[in-house]
């Protein structure tokens, strides 16, 4: 049998996994600052959850889901996105009966059957945030402030947002806009691409973000949704814009931004960084006040976003992160193991060469592993209860009594 990894999936290890952990740690810290707690939902859900929530007409449900039948013939799906599961959790645990608002974030793998390429995988990782119960635009603002803080902390340059409003389900809002759009498109339907001819019937808003040059040209003069939504949606959108201005968040209104998923309403946004190419967003989100109703639950206002972790990692600076660890060098196994244990107990990440190779080889390994401090236990040191401490940054070396080691490491590391 020839062992091979499944197409579009990959093992994460080495420098990559360090970058994943770095971003995840920042997210956990920042989301906590804003009052969000972590939720881990199952990777496997009933297919119906996504078919209904994400929408039958989307690429995700139509072409990209990994669905399977279990032994009892039930249709299950590897989750292609995170929102539907969090909403299922809130509904089945009747959380909105007990709380006026609920805040969750999640980090984990998602699965979509897409053509793999750089930055696009069949198993990829998303970080997402969901805020339930608050209808006012300060909740939308909070999404963007968190993203801005995160991007700053992971050193992505010049964060900017594209925003739009796609209105609500009131008769005189999105439904009316859709009718106007379809009338406009029908007059030009023979020049639309074949996908858009189908979309025009099933999901006309998606024609607006088609990448085909002819469709782009046609939609340039199409009706603009943010100009045609109802008065309530217009007021919310201008309130959001003035909040963003007050917080000095940089954004552009993009009238063609509709986002791929069916469940959005009112605000939609995508987030970009200067480090990204012109087209690809690091993530996006929006308001989805209508999703609970789709599942037969009472309406709950909700807003959220999802970021592609794999893409953020691609954007981060190359280079091995420095490791603040200790390498213990010596030939006496008992003494080496004892000292390694003391360092680890004191809170320093510590390694040694279990093969106790030549001293020269052990020093080479200390260099290779980027160790900040090398502790040397030669025969003389052991005989006198000492240890030699070498700071690899400035090559300073001191022989000190083992009892003073903690103080000495504290001086180097500051913790
Ligand atoms: P979406 O749920 O489609 O709005 O995706 C949100 C973010 O997830 C995107 O902006 C991407 O950064 C990321 N993403 C979506 N699909 C993939 C994929 N197949 N591989 C890697 N990242 C992805």
PDB file of C-alpha atoms and ligand atoms in Angstrom, residues 60 80-81 112 114 119-126 259-261 263-264 270 281-285 306-311, ligand 1:
ATOM      1  CA  UNK A  60     -20.950  25.473  -0.935  1.00  0.00           C
ATOM      2  CA  UNK A  80     -18.075  23.740   5.396  1.00  0.00           C
ATOM      3  CA  UNK A  81     -18.436  26.784   7.696  1.00  0.00           C
ATOM      4  CA  UNK A 112     -14.970  22.239   1.101  1.00  0.00           C
ATOM      5  CA  UNK A 114     -12.680  23.021  -4.038  1.00  0.00           C
ATOM      6  CA  UNK A 119      -4.067  29.383   0.051  1.00  0.00           C
ATOM      7  CA  UNK A 120      -7.003  27.158  -0.912  1.00  0.00           C
ATOM      8  CA  UNK A 121      -7.410  23.734   0.633  1.00  0.00           C
ATOM      9  CA  UNK A 122     -10.117  21.118   1.063  1.00  0.00           C
ATOM     10  CA  UNK A 123      -9.483  21.091   4.797  1.00  0.00           C
ATOM     11  CA  UNK A 124      -8.794  24.646   5.883  1.00  0.00           C
ATOM     12  CA  UNK A 125      -9.069  26.536   9.145  1.00  0.00           C
ATOM     13  CA  UNK A 126     -11.352  29.361  10.091  1.00  0.00           C
ATOM     14  CA  UNK A 259     -20.978  37.746  -0.145  1.00  0.00           C
ATOM     15  CA  UNK A 260     -21.575  34.172  -1.138  1.00  0.00           C
ATOM     16  CA  UNK A 261     -23.826  32.928   1.628  1.00  0.00           C
ATOM     17  CA  UNK A 263     -28.117  34.040   5.163  1.00  0.00           C
ATOM     18  CA  UNK A 264     -26.741  37.582   5.221  1.00  0.00           C
ATOM     19  CA  UNK A 270     -14.795  41.978   3.818  1.00  0.00           C
ATOM     20  CA  UNK A 281      -9.867  38.993   1.199  1.00  0.00           C
ATOM     21  CA  UNK A 282      -8.548  37.558   4.446  1.00  0.00           C
ATOM     22  CA  UNK A 283     -12.081  37.161   5.670  1.00  0.00           C
ATOM     23  CA  UNK A 284     -15.465  38.693   5.884  1.00  0.00           C
ATOM     24  CA  UNK A 285     -18.822  38.633   7.494  1.00  0.00           C
ATOM     25  CA  UNK A 306     -14.977  34.326   9.558  1.00  0.00           C
ATOM     26  CA  UNK A 307     -11.273  34.626   8.810  1.00  0.00           C
ATOM     27  CA  UNK A 308      -9.178  32.175   6.830  1.00  0.00           C
ATOM     28  CA  UNK A 309      -6.386  31.138   9.167  1.00  0.00           C
ATOM     29  CA  UNK A 310      -4.354  29.449   6.410  1.00  0.00           C
ATOM     30  CA  UNK A 311      -4.362  32.726   4.455  1.00  0.00           C
TER      31      UNK A 311
HETATM   32  P1  LIG B   1     -16.337  32.293   3.547  1.00  0.00           P
HETATM   33  O1  LIG B   1     -16.911  31.426   4.633  1.00  0.00           O
HETATM   34  O2  LIG B   1     -16.418  31.668   2.177  1.00  0.00           O
HETATM   35  O3  LIG B   1     -16.770  33.714   3.612  1.00  0.00           O
HETATM   36  O4  LIG B   1     -14.758  32.331   3.840  1.00  0.00           O
HETATM   37  C1  LIG B   1     -14.180  33.110   4.842  1.00  0.00           C
HETATM   38  C2  LIG B   1     -12.679  33.037   4.689  1.00  0.00           C
HETATM   39  O5  LIG B   1     -12.255  31.663   4.815  1.00  0.00           O
HETATM   40  C3  LIG B   1     -12.187  33.454   3.320  1.00  0.00           C
HETATM   41  O6  LIG B   1     -12.009  34.856   3.241  1.00  0.00           O
HETATM   42  C4  LIG B   1     -10.878  32.721   3.209  1.00  0.00           C
HETATM   43  O7  LIG B   1      -9.848  33.459   3.865  1.00  0.00           O
HETATM   44  C5  LIG B   1     -11.130  31.444   3.977  1.00  0.00           C
HETATM   45  N1  LIG B   1     -11.408  30.308   3.071  1.00  0.00           N
HETATM   46  C6  LIG B   1     -12.573  29.991   2.457  1.00  0.00           C
HETATM   47  N2  LIG B   1     -12.426  28.876   1.719  1.00  0.00           N
HETATM   48  C7  LIG B   1     -11.146  28.465   1.846  1.00  0.00           C
HETATM   49  C8  LIG B   1     -10.366  27.356   1.353  1.00  0.00           C
HETATM   50  N3  LIG B   1     -10.888  26.431   0.559  1.00  0.00           N
HETATM   51  N4  LIG B   1      -9.056  27.279   1.723  1.00  0.00           N
HETATM   52  C9  LIG B   1      -8.501  28.212   2.543  1.00  0.00           C
HETATM   53  N5  LIG B   1      -9.187  29.256   3.056  1.00  0.00           N
HETATM   54  C10 LIG B   1     -10.478  29.391   2.724  1.00  0.00           C
END
